[in-house]
Short mmCIF file of C-alpha atoms and ligand atoms in Angstrom, two decimals:
data_model
loop_
_atom_site.label_atom_id
_atom_site.label_comp_id
_atom_site.label_asym_id
_atom_site.label_seq_id
_atom_site.Cartn_x
_atom_site.Cartn_y
_atom_site.Cartn_z
CA MET A 1 14.25 23.95 28.91
CA SER A 2 17.33 25.94 27.96
CA ALA A 3 19.72 23.12 28.89
CA TYR A 4 17.62 20.67 26.94
CA ARG A 5 19.30 19.12 23.91
CA PRO A 6 16.97 17.95 21.18
CA PRO A 7 17.31 14.32 20.17
CA LYS A 8 18.03 13.35 16.60
CA ILE A 9 16.53 10.36 14.93
CA ALA A 10 19.57 8.26 14.12
CA SER A 11 20.12 7.70 10.40
CA SER A 12 20.21 3.99 11.24
CA GLU A 13 16.47 4.29 11.80
CA ILE A 14 15.88 4.91 8.13
CA THR A 15 18.04 2.07 6.80
CA PRO A 16 17.10 -1.62 6.94
CA GLN A 17 16.45 -2.63 10.51
CA GLN A 18 18.94 -5.49 10.83
CA ALA A 19 19.37 -4.96 14.55
CA TYR A 20 15.64 -4.88 15.08
CA LEU A 21 15.16 -8.00 13.02
CA ARG A 22 17.81 -9.81 15.02
CA ARG A 23 16.11 -8.77 18.25
CA ARG A 24 12.78 -9.82 16.83
CA ALA A 25 14.16 -13.20 15.87
CA PHE A 26 15.28 -13.51 19.47
CA LEU A 27 11.88 -12.50 20.84
CA ILE A 28 10.05 -14.89 18.57
CA GLY A 29 12.56 -17.62 19.30
CA ALA A 30 11.98 -17.05 23.01
CA GLY A 31 8.50 -18.46 22.52
CA GLY A 32 4.95 -17.23 22.28
CA ALA A 33 5.05 -15.97 25.85
CA GLY A 34 5.88 -12.46 24.72
CA MET A 35 2.83 -12.22 22.51
CA SER A 36 0.28 -13.40 25.02
CA ALA A 37 1.85 -11.16 27.64
CA ALA A 38 1.37 -8.27 25.25
CA PHE A 39 -2.36 -8.57 25.77
CA GLY A 40 -3.41 -8.14 29.37
CA SER A 41 -5.83 -10.60 30.91
CA SER A 42 -8.65 -8.12 31.39
CA SER A 43 -9.97 -7.37 27.94
CA TRP A 44 -12.76 -4.98 27.01
CA ALA A 45 -12.82 -6.95 23.78
CA GLU A 46 -14.29 -10.00 25.50
CA GLY A 47 -17.89 -10.17 24.39
CA LEU A 48 -17.67 -6.89 22.52
CA ALA A 49 -17.00 -7.54 18.85
CA ALA A 50 -15.93 -4.32 17.18
CA THR A 51 -18.16 -3.37 14.27
CA LYS A 52 -16.42 -3.33 10.90
CA SER A 53 -16.32 0.15 9.47
CA ASN A 54 -16.10 1.58 6.00
CA TYR A 55 -12.92 3.46 6.94
CA THR A 56 -10.80 0.50 5.97
CA VAL A 57 -8.01 0.22 3.43
CA ASP A 58 -7.77 -2.91 1.33
CA GLU A 59 -4.11 -3.72 1.94
CA LYS A 60 -2.24 -6.58 3.53
CA LEU A 61 -2.21 -6.18 7.31
CA THR A 62 1.14 -5.81 9.03
CA PRO A 63 1.63 -8.93 11.17
CA ILE A 64 0.74 -8.38 14.81
CA GLU A 65 4.24 -9.45 15.83
CA ASP A 66 5.61 -6.39 14.02
CA VAL A 67 2.90 -4.02 15.23
CA THR A 68 3.64 -4.96 18.84
CA THR A 69 7.44 -5.29 18.80
CA TYR A 70 8.57 -2.49 16.47
CA ASN A 71 7.46 0.63 18.32
CA ASN A 72 8.21 4.26 18.99
CA PHE A 73 7.35 5.07 22.59
CA TYR A 74 10.26 7.00 24.08
CA GLU A 75 8.76 6.83 27.57
CA PHE A 76 9.98 3.23 27.52
CA GLY A 77 13.25 3.82 25.69
CA MET A 78 14.53 4.88 22.30
CA ASP A 79 15.05 1.49 20.61
CA LYS A 80 12.23 -0.01 18.60
CA ALA A 81 12.26 -3.12 20.82
CA ASP A 82 12.29 -1.19 24.12
CA PRO A 83 8.54 -0.50 24.47
CA ALA A 84 7.58 -4.19 24.18
CA ALA A 85 10.39 -5.25 26.47
CA LEU A 86 10.12 -2.54 29.13
CA SER A 87 6.38 -1.80 29.44
CA LYS A 88 5.26 -4.95 31.25
CA ASP A 89 4.91 -3.17 34.62
CA PHE A 90 2.91 -0.26 33.20
CA LYS A 91 -0.63 -0.13 34.65
CA PRO A 92 -3.20 1.08 32.10
CA ARG A 93 -6.11 0.69 34.55
CA PRO A 94 -7.75 2.35 36.37
CA TRP A 95 -7.39 5.30 33.99
CA THR A 96 -9.07 8.64 33.55
CA ILE A 97 -8.85 11.30 30.85
CA LYS A 98 -9.48 14.89 31.83
CA VAL A 99 -11.10 16.96 29.07
CA ASP A 100 -11.04 20.67 29.84
CA GLY A 101 -10.24 24.15 28.55
CA MET A 102 -12.62 26.02 26.26
CA VAL A 103 -15.61 23.72 26.67
CA ALA A 104 -19.05 24.19 28.22
CA LYS A 105 -18.95 20.87 30.10
CA PRO A 106 -15.44 19.91 31.24
CA GLN A 107 -15.35 16.28 32.36
CA THR A 108 -13.07 13.57 33.61
CA PHE A 109 -13.88 10.29 31.88
CA ASP A 110 -13.03 6.80 33.02
CA VAL A 111 -11.63 5.02 29.98
CA ASP A 112 -13.90 2.00 30.38
CA ALA A 113 -16.94 4.26 30.68
CA LEU A 114 -15.94 5.84 27.36
CA ILE A 115 -15.60 2.41 25.77
CA LYS A 116 -19.08 1.53 27.02
CA ALA A 117 -20.56 4.79 25.79
CA PHE A 118 -18.83 4.61 22.40
CA PRO A 119 -18.46 0.93 21.44
CA PRO A 120 -15.26 0.47 19.42
CA GLU A 121 -15.33 -0.12 15.70
CA GLU A 122 -12.54 -1.66 13.66
CA ARG A 123 -10.64 0.60 11.27
CA VAL A 124 -7.80 -0.65 9.11
CA TYR A 125 -5.56 2.37 8.59
CA ARG A 126 -2.21 2.94 6.97
CA MET A 127 0.33 4.30 9.44
CA ARG A 128 3.31 6.26 8.12
CA CYS A 129 6.13 7.20 10.48
CA VAL A 130 8.19 10.30 9.69
CA GLU A 131 11.20 7.90 9.68
CA ALA A 132 9.92 6.55 6.32
CA TRP A 133 8.55 3.20 7.44
CA SER A 134 4.92 2.19 7.41
CA MET A 135 2.42 -0.41 8.56
CA VAL A 136 -1.24 -1.32 7.96
CA ILE A 137 -2.97 -1.72 11.32
CA PRO A 138 -6.48 -2.85 12.31
CA TRP A 139 -7.33 -0.49 15.15
CA ASP A 140 -10.33 -0.70 17.44
CA GLY A 141 -11.59 2.64 18.66
CA PHE A 142 -14.10 5.47 18.47
CA GLN A 143 -14.06 8.86 16.84
CA LEU A 144 -12.46 11.62 18.89
CA SER A 145 -15.38 13.80 17.75
CA LYS A 146 -17.71 11.83 20.06
CA VAL A 147 -15.71 12.85 23.12
CA LEU A 148 -15.46 16.44 21.91
CA ASP A 149 -19.23 16.60 21.32
CA ALA A 150 -19.80 15.38 24.88
CA VAL A 151 -17.91 18.33 26.41
CA GLU A 152 -19.39 20.94 24.03
CA PRO A 153 -16.49 23.03 22.68
CA LEU A 154 -17.00 26.80 22.92
CA GLY A 155 -17.05 28.87 19.74
CA SER A 156 -13.70 30.33 20.76
CA ALA A 157 -11.98 26.91 20.77
CA LYS A 158 -9.75 26.43 17.72
CA TYR A 159 -7.23 23.78 18.79
CA VAL A 160 -7.03 20.59 20.83
CA ALA A 161 -3.98 19.73 22.96
CA PHE A 162 -3.14 16.22 24.20
CA GLU A 163 -0.91 15.03 27.00
CA THR A 164 0.64 11.64 27.82
CA VAL A 165 0.88 10.35 31.38
CA VAL A 166 4.06 11.01 33.40
CA ARG A 167 4.99 7.97 35.50
CA PRO A 168 8.75 7.59 35.76
CA THR A 169 8.41 4.62 38.11
CA GLU A 170 6.60 2.66 35.38
CA MET A 171 8.16 4.30 32.33
CA PRO A 172 11.93 3.87 32.43
CA GLY A 173 12.52 6.20 29.49
CA GLN A 174 11.19 9.09 31.58
CA ASN A 175 14.23 8.70 33.82
CA ALA A 176 16.69 9.11 30.97
CA THR A 177 18.69 12.28 31.51
CA PHE A 178 20.38 12.46 28.12
CA GLY A 179 19.20 12.13 24.56
CA SER A 180 15.54 11.63 25.21
CA LEU A 181 12.52 13.97 25.19
CA PRO A 182 11.04 16.39 27.75
CA TRP A 183 7.95 15.01 29.52
CA PRO A 184 5.05 14.90 29.26
CA TYR A 185 4.92 14.07 25.57
CA VAL A 186 2.40 16.52 24.11
CA GLU A 187 0.61 16.84 20.77
CA GLY A 188 -2.01 19.00 19.16
CA LEU A 189 -4.51 19.27 16.33
CA ARG A 190 -6.64 22.01 14.88
CA LEU A 191 -10.23 21.54 16.08
CA ASP A 192 -11.46 20.76 12.56
CA GLU A 193 -8.74 18.09 12.20
CA ALA A 194 -9.72 16.67 15.58
CA ARG A 195 -13.37 16.53 14.52
CA ASN A 196 -12.66 14.83 11.19
CA PRO A 197 -14.33 11.40 11.11
CA LEU A 198 -10.96 9.72 10.42
CA THR A 199 -9.50 10.91 13.73
CA LEU A 200 -9.67 8.00 16.11
CA LEU A 201 -9.08 7.30 19.77
CA ALA A 202 -7.81 3.71 19.67
CA VAL A 203 -8.35 1.38 22.61
CA GLY A 204 -7.38 -1.83 20.85
CA LEU A 205 -5.73 -3.43 17.84
CA TYR A 206 -6.37 -6.74 16.10
CA GLY A 207 -9.54 -6.97 18.23
CA GLU A 208 -7.62 -7.06 21.50
CA THR A 209 -7.15 -4.56 24.30
CA LEU A 210 -4.42 -2.10 23.31
CA PRO A 211 -0.99 -3.44 24.36
CA ASN A 212 1.07 -1.18 26.63
CA GLN A 213 3.73 -0.64 23.97
CA ASN A 214 1.11 0.71 21.53
CA GLY A 215 -0.17 3.35 23.94
CA ALA A 216 -2.54 1.68 26.42
CA PRO A 217 -5.19 2.31 27.38
CA VAL A 218 -6.04 5.00 24.82
CA ARG A 219 -4.04 6.68 22.05
CA LEU A 220 -4.69 9.01 19.16
CA VAL A 221 -4.62 7.80 15.53
CA VAL A 222 -4.57 10.46 12.79
CA PRO A 223 -3.91 8.38 9.68
CA TRP A 224 -3.11 11.21 7.23
CA LYS A 225 -0.34 12.56 9.48
CA TYR A 226 3.08 11.25 10.44
CA GLY A 227 2.99 8.76 13.28
CA PHE A 228 4.37 11.12 15.91
CA LYS A 229 1.02 12.95 15.97
CA GLY A 230 -0.52 9.72 17.34
CA ILE A 231 0.13 10.46 21.00
CA LYS A 232 -0.07 7.49 23.35
CA SER A 233 -1.43 6.84 26.87
CA ILE A 234 -3.46 10.06 26.94
CA VAL A 235 -4.48 11.55 30.30
CA ARG A 236 -5.58 15.02 29.27
CA ILE A 237 -7.27 16.73 26.32
CA THR A 238 -7.51 20.54 26.45
CA LEU A 239 -9.35 22.82 24.04
CA SER A 240 -7.82 26.21 23.41
CA ASP A 241 -7.69 29.20 21.09
CA LYS A 242 -3.90 28.92 20.71
CA GLN A 243 -1.91 26.46 18.62
CA PRO A 244 -0.50 23.97 21.13
CA LEU A 245 3.07 22.84 21.36
CA ASN A 246 3.93 19.39 20.07
CA THR A 247 6.90 17.48 21.41
CA TRP A 248 8.80 16.81 18.19
CA GLN A 249 8.39 20.33 16.90
CA ALA A 250 9.61 21.65 20.25
CA ALA A 251 12.57 19.25 20.03
CA ASN A 252 13.57 20.26 16.50
CA SER A 253 11.37 22.77 14.71
CA GLY A 254 13.53 22.65 11.58
CA GLU A 255 12.73 18.97 11.07
CA TYR A 256 9.23 18.50 12.53
CA GLY A 257 6.25 20.81 12.27
CA PHE A 258 2.81 21.20 13.81
CA TYR A 259 0.86 19.87 10.83
CA ALA A 260 3.02 16.85 9.95
CA ASN A 261 0.73 15.86 7.09
CA VAL A 262 2.21 12.94 5.16
CA ASN A 263 3.62 14.50 1.99
CA PRO A 264 5.91 12.75 -0.52
CA ALA A 265 6.72 16.15 -2.07
CA VAL A 266 8.20 17.64 1.10
CA ASP A 267 11.34 15.79 2.19
CA HIS A 268 12.66 15.62 5.70
CA PRO A 269 15.88 17.71 5.78
CA ARG A 270 17.89 14.49 6.22
CA TRP A 271 15.98 11.98 4.06
CA SER A 272 13.45 11.60 1.27
CA GLN A 273 9.77 11.15 2.07
CA ALA A 274 8.94 9.93 -1.45
CA THR A 275 8.82 6.25 -0.51
CA GLU A 276 8.37 4.15 2.59
CA ARG A 277 9.53 0.79 3.90
CA ARG A 278 6.51 -1.42 4.60
CA ILE A 279 7.38 -3.29 7.79
CA GLY A 280 6.84 -7.04 7.68
CA GLU A 281 6.82 -7.30 3.88
CA GLY A 282 9.45 -8.52 1.48
CA GLY A 283 11.26 -11.11 3.53
CA PHE A 284 13.04 -11.33 6.81
CA PHE A 285 16.06 -9.10 6.18
CA SER A 286 14.49 -6.56 3.88
CA SER A 287 11.20 -4.75 3.53
CA SER A 288 9.53 -3.77 0.28
CA ARG A 289 9.25 -0.09 -0.60
CA HIS A 290 5.96 1.57 -1.41
CA PRO A 291 5.42 5.02 -2.88
CA THR A 292 4.29 7.45 -0.19
CA LEU A 293 0.89 8.98 -0.99
CA PRO A 294 -0.21 12.58 -0.35
CA PHE A 295 -2.00 12.67 3.01
CA ASN A 296 -1.03 9.00 3.29
CA GLY A 297 -3.76 8.10 0.79
CA TYR A 298 -6.51 9.99 2.63
CA ALA A 299 -6.53 13.10 0.39
CA ASP A 300 -10.19 12.66 -0.59
CA GLU A 301 -11.17 12.88 3.08
CA VAL A 302 -8.84 15.62 4.31
CA ALA A 303 -7.18 17.68 1.56
CA SER A 304 -9.98 20.27 1.79
CA LEU A 305 -8.93 21.03 5.38
CA TYR A 306 -5.81 22.67 3.95
CA SER A 307 -7.10 24.44 0.87
CA GLY A 308 -5.17 27.64 0.29
CA MET A 309 -2.39 26.63 2.68
CA ASP A 310 1.25 26.36 1.64
CA LEU A 311 2.02 22.78 2.62
CA LYS A 312 5.76 23.31 2.20
CA ALA A 313 5.76 26.13 4.75
CA ASN A 314 3.26 24.36 7.02
CA PHE A 315 5.04 21.00 7.09
N1 LIG B 401 3.66 9.42 24.27
C1 LIG B 401 4.22 9.07 23.12
N2 LIG B 401 3.45 8.92 22.02
C2 LIG B 401 4.01 8.57 20.84
C3 LIG B 401 5.41 8.38 20.71
C4 LIG B 401 6.20 8.55 21.89
O1 LIG B 401 7.43 8.38 21.89
N3 LIG B 401 5.58 8.88 23.07
N4 LIG B 401 5.95 8.07 19.48
C5 LIG B 401 5.17 8.45 18.28
C6 LIG B 401 5.70 7.93 17.03
S1 LIG B 401 7.10 8.70 16.42
C7 LIG B 401 5.07 6.96 16.31
S2 LIG B 401 5.61 6.50 14.76
C8 LIG B 401 3.91 6.23 16.88
C9 LIG B 401 4.21 4.75 16.92
O2 LIG B 401 3.09 4.00 17.30
P1 LIG B 401 3.19 2.41 17.39
O3 LIG B 401 4.41 2.09 18.22
O4 LIG B 401 1.93 1.96 18.04
O5 LIG B 401 3.34 1.90 15.99
O6 LIG B 401 3.58 6.67 18.21
C10 LIG B 401 3.70 8.05 18.42
N5 LIG B 401 3.19 8.38 19.74
MO1 LIG B 402 7.18 8.12 14.18
#
């Protein structure tokens, strides 16, 4: 770890994405093949219509083309277009998730058994990346709390740690020796955050099996936090009494914290968090700006989790 050099998010990532838009124009111009390839042939969604849920925001959905071609998934590369382009050989099945640590009933779940046990519901959530762009995404998934209930957390458990798969043969970004992240990508939540009804394990989007670039087969969605908390392609969930490490905080603790609650009043050291660029809105070469909301608009549901806490110190 000592030789490790933390990556920096390039400032180009927070200015209009001309390069991305050019690449996207190319991808779209190359025909619909890319889109249908994004969704594998075997789909849990076939014959399993996700129930609509009340946890839905009434905002214009980000087009699926943007949701599936403008991604952060450093295991497949650092450019926004890399995950869609370089994840075609990734194999999201068969897949198991080991849930262990401070629980009465540690278990290894097959992802399709989980989907059967906890039929996905649709949730339209805002998603706000720490890089000051945002989307509105219809996820299909189930509450993380259902999985936690199944393993029976001990009274001593206070935190939940998550781990992404390590598969350098299928994830070219895991072979990068310079400028990328240490693997596995890890994240963590407080147990009460993990049990909040908003906290979702997503297995699909737009009613389809989750595309590889979005974190197949199962990824975390914590809509009141910056996007980096939404760890992808999860293989392990561990309950503990110690605050777990998270990858971006480990990479640069001055810029990224453990909590990462969306907060327009606490700027990133290198850019404002007061507004966000809504991807896919406002024309082809620009995106419209929206004000960023405290807790990404979910304050009614989650602000009480942090009562008495200094949100500037615990960023
Ligand atoms: N394993 C892993 N999970 C990850 C990332 C990553 O690089 N690796 N990027 C995070 C970041 S910074 C964001 S904004 C979201 C992006 O999710 P999306 O590409 O589905 O929009 O995934 C998060 N989860
Ligand atoms: Mo992000």
